PDB file of C-alpha atoms in Angstrom:
ATOM      1  CA  MET A   1      -9.809   3.963 -12.844  1.00  0.00           C
ATOM      2  CA  SER A   2     -10.933   7.373 -11.718  1.00  0.00           C
ATOM      3  CA  PRO A   3      -8.719   9.875  -9.938  1.00  0.00           C
ATOM      4  CA  ASP A   4     -10.596   9.071  -6.755  1.00  0.00           C
ATOM      5  CA  ASP A   5      -9.598   5.439  -7.156  1.00  0.00           C
ATOM      6  CA  GLU A   6      -6.059   6.449  -7.514  1.00  0.00           C
ATOM      7  CA  ALA A   7      -6.086   8.654  -4.571  1.00  0.00           C
ATOM      8  CA  THR A   8      -7.804   5.980  -2.404  1.00  0.00           C
ATOM      9  CA  ALA A   9      -5.129   3.409  -3.507  1.00  0.00           C
ATOM     10  CA  TYR A  10      -2.235   5.683  -2.632  1.00  0.00           C
ATOM     11  CA  LEU A  11      -3.701   6.454   0.831  1.00  0.00           C
ATOM     12  CA  LEU A  12      -4.275   2.637   1.371  1.00  0.00           C
ATOM     13  CA  VAL A  13      -0.540   1.779   0.321  1.00  0.00           C
ATOM     14  CA  THR A  14       0.822   4.668   2.485  1.00  0.00           C
ATOM     15  CA  ALA A  15      -1.329   3.562   5.499  1.00  0.00           C
ATOM     16  CA  ALA A  16      -0.482  -0.110   5.096  1.00  0.00           C
ATOM     17  CA  PHE A  17       3.340   0.340   5.079  1.00  0.00           C
ATOM     18  CA  HIS A  18       3.294   3.274   7.473  1.00  0.00           C
ATOM     19  CA  ASP A  19       1.500   0.972   9.881  1.00  0.00           C
ATOM     20  CA  ALA A  20       3.793  -1.870   9.300  1.00  0.00           C
ATOM     21  CA  ALA A  21       6.744   0.332  10.188  1.00  0.00           C
ATOM     22  CA  ALA A  22       5.170   1.539  13.442  1.00  0.00           C
ATOM     23  CA  THR A  23       4.021  -1.860  14.566  1.00  0.00           C
ATOM     24  CA  ALA A  24       7.576  -3.190  13.833  1.00  0.00           C
ATOM     25  CA  ASP A  25       9.281  -0.169  15.692  1.00  0.00           C
ATOM     26  CA  GLU A  26       6.942  -0.874  18.700  1.00  0.00           C
ATOM     27  CA  ARG A  27       7.983  -4.693  18.627  1.00  0.00           C
ATOM     28  CA  GLY A  28      11.680  -3.477  18.282  1.00  0.00           C
ATOM     29  CA  ASP A  29      12.020  -5.154  14.976  1.00  0.00           C
ATOM     30  CA  SER A  30      14.122  -2.554  13.151  1.00  0.00           C
ATOM     31  CA  SER A  31      14.651  -4.542  10.106  1.00  0.00           C
ATOM     32  CA  ILE A  32      10.817  -4.687   9.225  1.00  0.00           C
ATOM     33  CA  GLY A  33      10.297  -1.148  10.079  1.00  0.00           C
ATOM     34  CA  ASP A  34      13.320  -0.098   7.865  1.00  0.00           C
ATOM     35  CA  PHE A  35      11.953  -2.298   5.024  1.00  0.00           C
ATOM     36  CA  SER A  36       8.360  -0.771   5.361  1.00  0.00           C
ATOM     37  CA  ARG A  37       9.733   2.748   5.323  1.00  0.00           C
ATOM     38  CA  ALA A  38      12.026   1.826   2.348  1.00  0.00           C
ATOM     39  CA  VAL A  39       8.955   0.521   0.349  1.00  0.00           C
ATOM     40  CA  LEU A  40       7.214   3.827   1.147  1.00  0.00           C
ATOM     41  CA  ARG A  41      10.013   5.895  -0.233  1.00  0.00           C
ATOM     42  CA  LEU A  42      10.152   3.652  -3.459  1.00  0.00           C
ATOM     43  CA  PHE A  43       6.392   4.177  -3.890  1.00  0.00           C
ATOM     44  CA  GLU A  44       6.497   7.736  -3.407  1.00  0.00           C
ATOM     45  CA  GLU A  45       9.265   8.014  -6.181  1.00  0.00           C
ATOM     46  CA  ARG A  46       7.779   5.427  -8.626  1.00  0.00           C
ATOM     47  CA  GLN A  47       3.997   5.159  -7.812  1.00  0.00           C
ATOM     48  CA  HIS A  48       4.468   1.475  -8.129  1.00  0.00           C
ATOM     49  CA  LEU A  49       4.828  -1.574  -6.019  1.00  0.00           C
ATOM     50  CA  GLU A  50       6.426  -4.970  -6.792  1.00  0.00           C
ATOM     51  CA  GLY A  51       4.993  -8.472  -6.762  1.00  0.00           C
ATOM     52  CA  ALA A  52       3.781  -9.617  -3.433  1.00  0.00           C
ATOM     53  CA  LEU A  53       3.666  -6.126  -1.929  1.00  0.00           C
ATOM     54  CA  TYR A  54       0.217  -5.595  -3.764  1.00  0.00           C
ATOM     55  CA  ALA A  55      -1.138  -8.559  -1.784  1.00  0.00           C
ATOM     56  CA  VAL A  56       0.206  -6.991   1.488  1.00  0.00           C
ATOM     57  CA  VAL A  57      -1.731  -3.786   0.646  1.00  0.00           C
ATOM     58  CA  MET A  58      -4.979  -5.605  -0.247  1.00  0.00           C
ATOM     59  CA  LYS A  59      -4.823  -7.671   2.988  1.00  0.00           C
ATOM     60  CA  TYR A  60      -4.546  -4.439   4.864  1.00  0.00           C
ATOM     61  CA  ALA A  61      -7.329  -2.884   3.030  1.00  0.00           C
ATOM     62  CA  GLN A  62      -9.630  -5.813   3.487  1.00  0.00           C
ATOM     63  CA  GLU A  63      -8.964  -5.495   7.416  1.00  0.00           C
ATOM     64  CA  HIS A  64      -9.165  -1.762   7.667  1.00  0.00           C
ATOM     65  CA  ALA A  65     -11.005  -0.130   4.727  1.00  0.00           C
ATOM     66  CA  SER A  66     -14.568  -0.017   3.493  1.00  0.00           C
ATOM     67  CA  PRO A  67     -15.889  -2.080   0.784  1.00  0.00           C
ATOM     68  CA  ASP A  68     -16.019   0.896  -1.645  1.00  0.00           C
ATOM     69  CA  GLU A  69     -12.365   1.602  -0.755  1.00  0.00           C
ATOM     70  CA  VAL A  70     -11.355  -2.105  -1.241  1.00  0.00           C
ATOM     71  CA  ALA A  71     -13.152  -1.902  -4.735  1.00  0.00           C
ATOM     72  CA  ALA A  72     -11.177   1.354  -5.693  1.00  0.00           C
ATOM     73  CA  LEU A  73      -7.938  -0.421  -4.716  1.00  0.00           C
ATOM     74  CA  GLN A  74      -8.754  -3.339  -6.760  1.00  0.00           C
ATOM     75  CA  ARG A  75      -9.576  -1.075  -9.821  1.00  0.00           C
ATOM     76  CA  TRP A  76      -6.202   0.571  -9.302  1.00  0.00           C
ATOM     77  CA  MET A  77      -4.386  -2.700  -9.051  1.00  0.00           C
ATOM     78  CA  ALA A  78      -5.985  -4.039 -12.151  1.00  0.00           C
ATOM     79  CA  GLU A  79      -4.898  -0.890 -13.992  1.00  0.00           C
ATOM     80  CA  VAL A  80      -1.289  -0.709 -12.911  1.00  0.00           C
ATOM     81  CA  THR A  81      -0.611  -4.526 -12.997  1.00  0.00           C
ATOM     82  CA  GLY A  82      -2.202  -5.157 -16.230  1.00  0.00           C
ATOM     83  CA  PRO A  83      -4.007  -8.248 -17.363  1.00  0.00           C
TER      84      PRO A  83
END
């Protein structure tokens, strides 16, 4: 994994949960918005996600990112989650 892969992955994680929080806030769903912001805070502290949250980010990336960015995210995920 390159530093560029890591930077791309961090941007996609941040974008995924920022967008989730903003969308939830627009719909008046404060619990989802609060959860998304909490995930972002924990990610900023630990540079790590838990379980199914990786799938959330991958789905976001597949919908909003370029193929190269998705590939960078996949390399980062493989590195941080292990075999």
